């Protein structure tokens, strides 16, 4: 939500909503509250209420931290387990989902499904003087079929793991060699979890809460006071004294600056984050505070109302921002009847609500209703913009005789009926034996029961060793290149896999076949494979070269023989053709000679004819030329005569 809701939450904490829940009703507190409310002015009364609730909250936080430290000091081992018992229908459905193709793998799957009545896992972890250790197990039909041990020794910088069914040897890594602040942080977290009080004491936690809350409250504006205000909490009516504060943007900035200043000057958080756990550097810590201070920029005005009960405890808050954001949280009690409500609105639309109404008298009975409303965005092409609509999810939980038997260990008994729309209702059963909590339910969907689910967690006094015998361990480092074959031999791995498959329900003969193939895959030596591949390739190359040279030599010999044979035949053909050519030439010469003789006589006769025709033509031409010359001569004389006559005529004219 927006800055309004963030600040409302901070201001609510400043007024110690949670702190009030840590204190019990007390007659003396009721008397003090009534006296203060009637005799002090509103501001003095408000300061007293805040001071009281801050003190209660600080005491509650310190006591909670001390309980955590005390539990850590007991060095108890933590156990978690999950177990699922499928119905026959589920097993049948799983069996049907296995491929119909005939193969050893598919047959093994069918045998495992048929053999499995329950399946789950169990983990156990503990912290000791020099590190952490954990044991994990895969459970089938209540028996462990596969397990793994893990250690992190923070003194010797060793991280180790082993599978006992495979080998008792450890496979270890020197964490100091690894590139990783993550392992260093993990080691710091382990040290912190083993002895939290060595890092921060309960008194320091209480002082920190007091300082932060006091600094925040000091910046809140002056409130107005209204007595006997009716408030509805999950259908229960309660009367509270109400303080209302109008928080402006300037108030928000002052409050934010006060909190950031307190965190910068505080030595506890900085020491823990920077010096002890190494989560942040000093520069990163200061940068984080600077960024946080920038989050309150455009803060809308907000009316914050705090609800105070008859003993002076703040049991509720209601924040209403000018932009429509709202936050309401309140608790109420009337004898054994109790109620709690929490709701948040975003721009006048409810996005979350939770209401509990019931009774509490050593056991809890009642109903919890919760709804969550989420925005779902989609693009509107017509508007060329994104639009959204709200989708609401709801839940109802009916508590029946729920008893908290150990608040420190989180142990309880009772039943909770859970109802979620479109999901089959289911019942959660809670039970414990004083050290282990068990949570169980039946998984159903659409009227079909799929099986029983059981979850358990608890503590015991056992201690897992974080310093086992590592004399024969295989130590991995960046330089030595250790691999699985250095850790356990292939034969041991084959035995391990075969036994595991048999435990899962696979027939021994089939397990033997599957194990061989899996071992070959796991122990695949990449370097040896490439060396062998290169050797075989070299052998094939040399053989191919020899075969090629032999084949080429045979082809050359065959080609030479065929060439000689063809050359001989060609020579025979050439000789025959030469004879034919000689015969043809002789015949041609004779024919040519006869042709020449015949042609010469014919030529002479044609020449005589041509000469005669030419002479006749010359004679005709000479005759025609003489006649033409005579005609020209006569024409010239006639022209000359006419010229003389013209000249005579001209003389006469002159």
XYZ file of C-alpha atoms in Angstrom:
654
model
C 0.000 0.000 0.000
C 1.032 3.643 -0.097
C 3.092 5.802 2.241
C -0.055 6.514 4.233
C -0.440 2.911 5.204
C 3.290 2.519 5.853
C 3.304 5.482 8.196
C 0.052 4.402 9.781
C 1.734 1.142 10.619
C 4.766 2.928 12.041
C 2.612 5.300 14.056
C 0.537 2.380 15.252
C 3.681 0.666 16.417
C 4.786 3.909 17.947
C 1.597 3.768 19.958
C 2.379 0.088 20.565
C -0.579 -1.827 19.269
C 1.384 -5.043 19.610
C 2.852 -4.033 22.923
C -0.534 -3.868 24.555
C -1.117 -7.511 23.726
C 1.843 -8.563 25.836
C 0.401 -7.254 29.126
C -2.349 -8.897 31.127
C -5.311 -7.088 32.565
C -4.387 -5.683 35.985
C -6.573 -3.856 38.488
C -3.802 -1.390 39.309
C -3.412 -0.479 35.646
C -7.157 0.086 35.380
C -7.119 2.435 38.336
C -4.096 4.339 37.023
C -5.693 4.682 33.623
C -8.941 6.064 34.991
C -7.081 8.586 37.172
C -4.829 9.712 34.314
C -7.715 9.984 31.873
C -9.766 12.164 34.218
C -7.049 14.357 35.774
C -4.469 14.860 33.002
C -4.956 16.930 29.883
C -5.229 14.921 26.616
C -1.564 15.369 25.668
C -0.296 14.269 29.107
C -2.672 11.328 29.124
C -1.565 10.350 25.598
C 2.103 10.474 26.638
C 1.361 8.296 29.671
C -0.509 5.729 27.521
C 2.346 5.596 25.032
C 4.938 5.315 27.798
C 3.015 2.447 29.418
C 2.536 0.561 26.140
C 6.144 1.108 25.099
C 7.266 -0.336 28.436
C 4.945 -3.327 27.992
C 6.173 -3.862 24.458
C 9.834 -3.584 25.484
C 9.314 -6.076 28.319
C 7.463 -8.424 25.957
C 10.214 -8.198 23.295
C 12.965 -8.736 25.857
C 11.189 -11.727 27.382
C 10.594 -13.243 23.945
C 14.271 -12.811 23.071
C 15.282 -14.386 26.360
C 13.051 -17.420 25.703
C 14.680 -17.813 22.296
C 18.147 -17.568 23.834
C 17.252 -20.062 26.554
C 15.959 -22.546 23.990
C 19.146 -22.147 21.933
C 21.249 -22.711 25.036
C 19.585 -26.089 25.569
C 21.164 -27.270 22.286
C 18.095 -29.288 21.375
C 17.915 -31.049 18.039
C 15.105 -29.991 15.714
C 13.102 -32.622 13.821
C 10.818 -32.203 10.811
C 8.954 -34.951 9.018
C 6.380 -35.171 6.225
C 4.503 -38.356 5.389
C 1.855 -38.993 2.731
C -0.334 -42.093 2.539
C -1.976 -42.270 -0.895
C -5.300 -44.012 -1.454
C -5.592 -47.067 -3.713
C -7.276 -44.818 -6.300
C -4.234 -42.550 -6.398
C -1.876 -45.508 -6.758
C -4.024 -46.853 -9.571
C -3.970 -43.451 -11.287
C -0.189 -43.266 -10.948
C 0.140 -46.755 -12.366
C -2.063 -45.809 -15.336
C 0.084 -42.754 -16.020
C 3.159 -44.937 -16.607
C 3.848 -45.473 -20.297
C 2.510 -48.695 -21.818
C 5.802 -49.152 -23.639
C 7.602 -52.285 -22.490
C 10.849 -51.396 -20.744
C 12.734 -52.292 -17.586
C 12.367 -48.746 -16.332
C 8.572 -48.688 -16.703
C 8.268 -52.082 -15.043
C 10.381 -50.856 -12.122
C 8.094 -47.824 -11.724
C 5.033 -50.081 -11.573
C 6.646 -52.252 -8.896
C 7.608 -49.191 -6.829
C 4.071 -47.771 -7.004
C 2.576 -51.123 -6.015
C 4.956 -51.451 -3.035
C 4.560 -47.886 -1.696
C 1.910 -47.512 1.007
C 3.436 -44.367 2.552
C 6.165 -42.023 1.403
C 7.841 -39.094 3.115
C 11.028 -37.597 4.425
C 12.499 -36.772 7.799
C 15.196 -34.289 8.709
C 16.949 -33.659 11.994
C 19.380 -30.853 12.744
C 21.325 -29.609 15.712
C 23.837 -26.947 16.687
C 26.828 -27.688 18.861
C 29.938 -25.900 20.025
C 31.712 -26.008 16.677
C 29.014 -25.985 14.033
C 25.855 -27.498 12.652
C 24.862 -30.998 11.591
C 21.837 -32.469 9.856
C 20.524 -35.897 8.895
C 17.984 -36.364 6.105
C 16.070 -39.544 5.297
C 13.716 -40.731 2.579
C 10.954 -42.808 4.150
C 8.977 -45.549 2.395
C 6.394 -47.481 4.405
C 7.824 -45.947 7.572
C 11.368 -47.193 6.931
C 14.381 -45.154 5.911
C 15.539 -46.308 2.463
C 18.012 -43.508 1.772
C 19.728 -41.028 4.071
C 22.291 -38.289 4.008
C 24.438 -36.711 6.715
C 25.615 -33.103 6.467
C 28.026 -31.146 8.650
C 29.396 -27.614 8.724
C 32.234 -27.223 11.171
C 32.800 -23.494 11.654
C 36.013 -24.051 13.576
C 37.795 -26.141 10.928
C 36.006 -24.537 7.943
C 34.763 -27.910 6.706
C 31.526 -28.630 4.892
C 30.909 -32.360 4.519
C 28.275 -34.747 3.224
C 27.904 -38.505 3.017
C 25.318 -41.185 2.220
C 25.697 -43.896 4.893
C 24.055 -46.570 2.733
C 26.697 -45.907 0.092
C 29.802 -45.457 2.230
C 30.856 -44.285 5.661
C 33.442 -41.978 4.086
C 32.819 -38.242 3.985
C 33.054 -36.004 0.934
C 34.273 -32.651 2.224
C 34.921 -29.122 0.993
C 37.174 -26.580 2.630
C 34.861 -23.565 2.895
C 37.836 -21.229 3.227
C 38.804 -22.076 -0.379
C 35.390 -21.322 -1.794
C 34.605 -18.006 -3.391
C 31.747 -17.107 -1.243
C 30.662 -14.683 1.254
C 27.607 -16.948 1.445
C 29.509 -19.653 3.337
C 31.019 -17.027 5.601
C 27.553 -15.651 6.315
C 26.238 -19.149 6.940
C 28.980 -19.672 9.503
C 28.124 -16.358 11.144
C 24.429 -17.297 11.237
C 25.294 -20.617 12.884
C 27.342 -18.870 15.551
C 24.498 -16.414 16.109
C 21.826 -19.158 16.275
C 23.880 -21.183 18.764
C 24.270 -18.304 21.217
C 22.064 -15.312 20.308
C 22.464 -13.780 23.746
C 26.236 -13.494 23.112
C 25.386 -11.060 20.317
C 22.399 -9.211 21.737
C 21.094 -9.458 25.282
C 17.444 -9.347 26.302
C 18.076 -6.028 28.035
C 19.509 -4.567 24.812
C 16.435 -5.692 22.887
C 14.184 -4.015 25.453
C 16.256 -0.837 25.376
C 16.223 -0.792 21.562
C 12.419 -1.068 21.435
C 12.100 1.681 24.035
C 14.453 4.040 22.192
C 12.910 3.526 18.746
C 9.306 3.821 19.934
C 10.018 6.799 22.193
C 11.738 8.644 19.363
C 8.768 7.980 17.073
C 6.106 9.005 19.604
C 7.966 12.232 20.349
C 7.342 13.400 16.773
C 3.599 12.660 16.711
C 1.281 15.695 16.643
C -0.998 16.607 19.567
C -4.053 14.325 19.696
C -7.680 14.941 20.407
C -9.375 12.797 23.053
C -12.808 11.181 22.869
C -14.133 8.987 25.681
C -16.333 5.916 25.375
C -16.199 5.439 21.611
C -18.121 2.366 20.372
C -16.049 0.136 18.080
C -17.293 -2.960 16.238
C -14.691 -5.733 16.157
C -15.786 -8.799 14.175
C -19.428 -8.269 15.237
C -18.424 -7.693 18.864
C -19.176 -4.262 20.332
C -16.543 -2.632 22.545
C -16.130 0.816 24.106
C -12.696 2.427 23.957
C -11.098 5.752 24.668
C -9.983 7.161 21.328
C -6.987 9.356 20.499
C -7.124 10.928 17.020
C -4.054 12.473 15.403
C -3.921 14.270 12.056
C -0.520 13.457 10.534
C 0.639 15.830 7.801
C 3.490 15.402 5.354
C 5.721 17.506 7.610
C 4.842 15.272 10.573
C 5.708 12.227 8.476
C 9.087 13.644 7.505
C 9.912 14.505 11.115
C 8.897 11.027 12.245
C 10.938 9.422 9.475
C 13.997 11.550 10.262
C 13.713 10.695 13.961
C 13.570 6.968 13.243
C 16.464 7.077 10.759
C 18.533 9.166 13.168
C 17.884 6.666 15.937
C 18.902 3.754 13.682
C 22.066 5.546 12.624
C 23.045 6.230 16.228
C 21.903 2.840 17.490
C 24.773 0.464 18.213
C 22.789 -2.777 18.440
C 21.480 -3.151 14.871
C 24.621 -1.693 13.284
C 26.828 -3.967 15.389
C 24.742 -7.030 14.536
C 24.401 -6.369 10.782
C 27.847 -4.914 10.117
C 30.327 -6.162 12.682
C 29.005 -9.516 13.878
C 27.043 -11.118 11.026
C 28.734 -9.297 8.166
C 25.443 -8.953 6.262
C 26.231 -5.367 5.259
C 29.268 -3.154 5.189
C 29.152 0.133 7.094
C 28.642 1.992 3.805
C 25.845 -0.364 2.732
C 24.117 0.028 6.091
C 24.147 3.834 5.827
C 22.991 3.623 2.193
C 20.098 1.368 3.238
C 18.937 3.912 5.798
C 19.267 6.733 3.285
C 17.139 4.890 0.727
C 14.553 4.060 3.377
C 14.332 7.729 4.351
C 13.499 8.646 0.734
C 10.437 6.394 0.622
C 8.214 8.964 2.358
C 8.058 11.613 -0.322
C 4.450 12.435 -1.323
C 2.693 11.577 1.909
C -1.085 12.234 1.989
C -2.594 13.590 5.150
C -3.792 10.831 7.472
C -6.139 10.696 10.448
C -4.837 8.104 12.898
C -7.096 6.896 15.695
C -5.794 4.778 18.587
C -8.221 2.785 20.752
C -7.329 2.445 24.440
C -9.039 0.017 26.849
C -9.857 0.555 30.499
C -6.374 -0.464 31.678
C -4.554 1.872 29.322
C -3.602 -0.742 26.713
C -3.793 0.285 23.089
C -5.813 -2.517 21.488
C -6.605 -0.976 18.119
C -5.752 1.527 15.452
C -7.616 3.046 12.535
C -5.750 5.011 9.842
C -7.636 6.875 7.109
C -5.613 8.696 4.451
C -6.914 11.494 2.257
C -6.328 9.383 -0.884
C -8.811 6.731 0.309
C -6.333 4.256 1.811
C -7.435 2.795 5.137
C -6.046 0.427 7.729
C -7.996 -0.927 10.690
C -6.734 -3.347 13.337
C -8.385 -3.981 16.677
C -8.865 -6.626 19.358
C -11.676 -6.921 21.905
C -12.556 -9.155 24.842
C -15.601 -9.593 27.051
C -15.032 -12.280 29.614
C -14.165 -15.411 27.650
C -15.493 -13.914 24.407
C -12.728 -12.573 22.185
C -12.576 -10.942 18.772
C -9.966 -9.584 16.400
C -10.291 -7.680 13.128
C -7.810 -6.505 10.536
C -8.704 -4.827 7.241
C -6.979 -2.735 4.600
C -8.514 -0.577 1.886
C -6.728 0.796 -1.136
C -8.394 3.836 -2.680
C -11.651 2.895 -0.958
C -11.554 -0.734 -2.150
C -11.058 -3.448 0.434
C -7.975 -5.504 -0.455
C -7.619 -7.554 2.726
C -9.711 -8.410 5.731
C -9.478 -10.890 8.578
C -11.993 -11.364 11.385
C -11.954 -13.769 14.299
C -14.828 -14.240 16.723
C -14.890 -16.890 19.416
C -14.096 -17.796 22.987
C -10.872 -18.308 24.883
C -10.814 -20.131 28.196
C -7.643 -22.267 28.130
C -8.832 -23.491 24.714
C -9.793 -21.552 21.576
C -13.127 -22.016 19.864
C -14.291 -19.738 17.104
C -14.284 -18.824 13.430
C -11.702 -16.958 11.410
C -12.811 -15.409 8.093
C -10.262 -13.919 5.732
C -10.453 -12.406 2.249
C -7.743 -11.184 -0.085
C -8.586 -9.018 -3.077
C -5.982 -8.831 -5.846
C -5.790 -6.637 -8.921
C -5.618 -8.380 -12.289
C -4.462 -6.129 -15.112
C -5.322 -6.467 -18.784
C -4.661 -4.262 -21.802
C -7.634 -2.402 -23.308
C -6.825 -1.811 -26.994
C -9.706 0.666 -27.395
C -8.479 2.830 -24.539
C -4.826 2.073 -25.358
C -4.184 1.569 -21.679
C -4.221 -1.077 -18.964
C -7.366 -1.672 -16.948
C -7.812 -3.889 -13.925
C -10.461 -5.746 -12.043
C -10.443 -7.169 -8.535
C -10.513 -10.899 -7.814
C -11.403 -11.986 -4.304
C -10.153 -15.127 -2.544
C -11.720 -16.113 0.755
C -11.050 -18.610 3.542
C -12.867 -19.718 6.654
C -11.242 -21.620 9.518
C -13.333 -23.029 12.361
C -11.270 -23.636 15.514
C -12.472 -26.387 17.832
C -10.868 -26.883 21.257
C -7.496 -25.594 20.096
C -5.151 -25.510 23.075
C -1.689 -23.940 23.062
C 0.237 -26.306 25.326
C 3.701 -24.779 24.865
C 4.115 -21.258 23.465
C 7.904 -21.547 23.297
C 7.965 -24.808 21.316
C 4.785 -23.976 19.408
C 2.821 -27.048 20.511
C -0.966 -27.284 20.311
C -3.903 -29.700 20.296
C -7.296 -29.417 18.613
C -8.912 -29.360 15.192
C -9.360 -26.681 12.525
C -11.968 -27.046 9.783
C -10.850 -25.114 6.681
C -13.278 -24.031 3.960
C -12.119 -22.403 0.713
C -14.538 -21.752 -2.173
C -14.161 -24.186 -5.093
C -11.985 -26.441 -2.910
C -13.250 -29.332 -0.838
C -13.364 -28.521 2.905
C -10.671 -30.265 4.927
C -9.914 -30.761 8.594
C -6.516 -30.117 10.166
C -5.879 -32.112 13.351
C -3.331 -30.865 15.896
C -1.760 -33.111 18.517
C 1.498 -33.290 20.449
C 3.263 -35.408 23.029
C 4.955 -32.544 24.849
C 7.961 -32.362 22.520
C 6.698 -33.069 19.005
C 3.851 -31.361 17.174
C 1.844 -33.371 14.658
C -0.407 -31.820 12.008
C -2.520 -34.139 9.893
C -5.229 -33.822 7.237
C -6.852 -35.714 4.396
C -6.164 -34.317 0.938
C -9.360 -34.141 -1.119
C -10.411 -32.593 -4.406
C -13.796 -32.599 -6.093
C -15.119 -35.160 -3.633
C -12.209 -37.564 -4.118
C -9.838 -38.402 -1.263
C -6.239 -38.614 -2.460
C -4.571 -39.587 0.779
C -3.575 -38.598 4.296
C -0.894 -35.960 4.867
C 0.981 -35.801 8.160
C 3.516 -33.123 9.139
C 5.445 -33.195 12.389
C 8.105 -31.046 14.025
C 9.633 -30.951 17.456
C 12.710 -30.985 19.624
C 14.750 -33.678 21.330
C 17.922 -33.846 23.365
C 19.980 -35.826 20.845
C 23.098 -34.247 19.382
C 24.476 -34.902 15.915
C 28.246 -34.815 15.715
C 29.781 -31.899 13.859
C 33.286 -33.316 14.248
C 33.218 -36.887 12.831
C 36.268 -38.913 11.861
C 37.477 -37.452 8.562
C 40.740 -39.411 8.312
C 39.591 -41.246 5.171
C 37.470 -38.414 3.766
C 37.763 -37.353 0.159
C 38.536 -33.649 0.302
C 37.512 -31.641 -2.740
C 39.277 -28.450 -3.706
C 39.505 -26.243 -6.768
C 42.890 -27.741 -7.639
C 42.764 -31.483 -6.974
C 39.885 -32.320 -9.364
C 38.404 -35.078 -7.199
C 35.398 -36.897 -8.623
C 32.896 -39.588 -7.645
C 35.202 -42.470 -8.509
C 37.692 -41.116 -5.933
C 34.948 -41.167 -3.306
C 33.467 -44.628 -3.853
C 34.263 -47.434 -6.259
C 31.904 -48.465 -9.008
C 31.215 -51.898 -7.466
C 30.144 -50.288 -4.182
C 27.882 -47.919 -6.087
C 26.282 -50.825 -7.955
C 25.575 -52.605 -4.660
C 24.115 -49.418 -3.177
C 21.809 -48.801 -6.147
C 20.640 -52.420 -6.265
C 19.816 -52.428 -2.556
C 17.991 -49.085 -2.869
C 15.815 -50.349 -5.726
C 15.013 -53.540 -3.811
C 14.013 -51.465 -0.755
C 11.711 -49.455 -3.023
C 10.018 -52.670 -4.133
C 11.829 -53.581 -7.362
C 12.471 -57.300 -7.933
C 16.177 -58.211 -7.410
C 16.808 -59.407 -10.991
C 15.300 -56.261 -12.489
C 17.191 -54.106 -9.961
C 20.430 -55.770 -11.091
C 19.771 -54.884 -14.746
C 18.854 -51.278 -14.024
C 21.819 -50.795 -11.705
C 24.372 -51.792 -14.343
C 23.168 -49.187 -16.818
C 22.891 -46.429 -14.203
C 26.387 -47.152 -12.890
C 27.859 -46.881 -16.386
C 26.202 -43.499 -16.780
C 27.304 -42.223 -13.352
C 30.894 -43.413 -13.724
C 31.300 -42.072 -17.222
C 34.942 -40.922 -17.487
C 34.895 -38.006 -19.868
C 38.686 -37.710 -20.207
C 39.186 -41.440 -20.758
C 36.296 -41.455 -23.209
C 37.882 -38.758 -25.340
C 41.309 -40.439 -25.168
C 39.822 -43.757 -26.297
C 37.796 -41.990 -28.981
C 40.948 -40.283 -30.254
C 42.866 -43.598 -30.262
C 40.116 -45.378 -32.170
C 39.856 -42.498 -34.597
C 43.630 -42.659 -35.213
C 43.440 -46.409 -35.814
C 40.537 -45.969 -38.217
C 42.396 -43.192 -40.035
C 45.555 -45.252 -40.463
C 43.596 -48.310 -41.624
C 41.562 -46.202 -44.037
C 44.780 -44.686 -45.406
C 46.363 -48.108 -45.934
C 43.220 -49.471 -47.578
C 43.076 -46.409 -49.807
C 46.696 -46.717 -50.904
C 46.208 -50.431 -51.624
C 43.081 -49.755 -53.636
C 44.794 -46.938 -55.566
C 47.746 -49.226 -56.412
C 45.402 -51.942 -57.678
C 43.495 -49.418 -59.744
C 46.723 -48.054 -61.225
C 47.871 -51.568 -62.241
C 44.507 -52.316 -63.792
C 44.547 -48.987 -65.603
C 48.057 -49.638 -66.988
C 47.001 -53.054 -68.306
C 43.880 -51.681 -69.933
C 45.906 -48.815 -71.470
C 48.475 -51.186 -72.964
C 45.723 -53.383 -74.367
C 43.911 -50.445 -75.897
C 47.187 -49.023 -77.249
C 47.931 -52.306 -78.997
C 44.472 -52.450 -80.534
C 44.770 -48.820 -81.547
C 48.078 -49.526 -83.299
C 46.496 -52.419 -85.227
C 43.630 -50.191 -86.269
C 46.064 -47.456 -87.206
C 48.076 -49.777 -89.460
C 44.925 -51.048 -91.137
C 43.703 -47.543 -91.694
C 47.076 -46.524 -93.137
C 46.854 -49.270 -95.742
C 43.345 -48.237 -96.606
C 44.577 -44.662 -96.876
C 47.398 -45.651 -99.217
C 44.994 -47.618 -101.429
C 42.553 -44.755 -101.466
C 45.317 -42.304 -102.396
C 46.434 -44.433 -105.323
C 42.902 -44.747 -106.582
C 42.394 -41.012 -106.132
C 45.576 -40.141 -108.049
C 44.528 -42.366 -110.967
C 41.061 -40.910 -111.025
C 42.465 -37.413 -110.819
C 44.837 -38.050 -113.709
C 42.057 -39.384 -115.912
C 39.914 -36.444 -114.957
C 42.669 -34.024 -115.885
C 43.108 -35.608 -119.327
C 39.365 -35.503 -120.031
C 39.086 -31.980 -118.794
C 41.999 -30.650 -120.994
C 40.380 -31.655 -124.325
C 37.087 -30.221 -123.242
C 38.873 -27.029 -122.243
C 40.505 -26.601 -125.594
C 37.187 -27.005 -127.417
C 35.516 -24.478 -125.133
C 38.380 -22.011 -125.690
C 37.979 -22.195 -129.480
C 34.268 -21.507 -129.128
C 34.897 -18.584 -126.820
C 37.572 -17.091 -129.100
C 35.192 -17.294 -132.097
C 32.363 -15.658 -130.178
C 34.677 -12.950 -128.989
C 35.930 -12.159 -132.487
C 32.377 -11.939 -133.819
C 31.477 -9.577 -130.983
C 34.520 -7.376 -131.751
C 33.563 -7.153 -135.376
C 30.010 -6.098 -134.550
C 31.292 -3.513 -132.061
C 33.776 -2.011 -134.564
C 31.055 -1.696 -137.186
C 28.677 0.025 -134.774
C 31.459 2.343 -133.625
C 32.287 3.425 -137.166
C 28.648 4.174 -137.882
C 28.344 6.153 -134.679
C 31.494 8.140 -135.446
C 30.156 9.016 -138.886
C 26.862 10.154 -137.379
C 28.715 12.310 -134.865
C 30.832 13.835 -137.604
C 27.760 14.706 -139.604
C 26.101 16.230 -136.520
C 29.125 18.376 -135.800
C 29.211 19.767 -139.310
C 25.486 20.584 -139.127
C 25.996 22.375 -135.814
C 28.940 24.360 -137.130
C 26.816 25.426 -140.174
C 24.025 26.610 -137.893
C 26.493 28.602 -135.763
C 27.755 30.501 -138.792
C 24.191 31.409 -139.795
C 23.505 32.758 -136.312
C 26.643 34.864 -136.397
C 25.598 36.392 -139.761
C 22.218 37.293 -138.367
C 23.822 38.978 -135.397
C 26.042 41.127 -137.629
C 23.008 42.297 -139.499
C 21.301 43.346 -136.357
C 24.261 45.425 -135.236
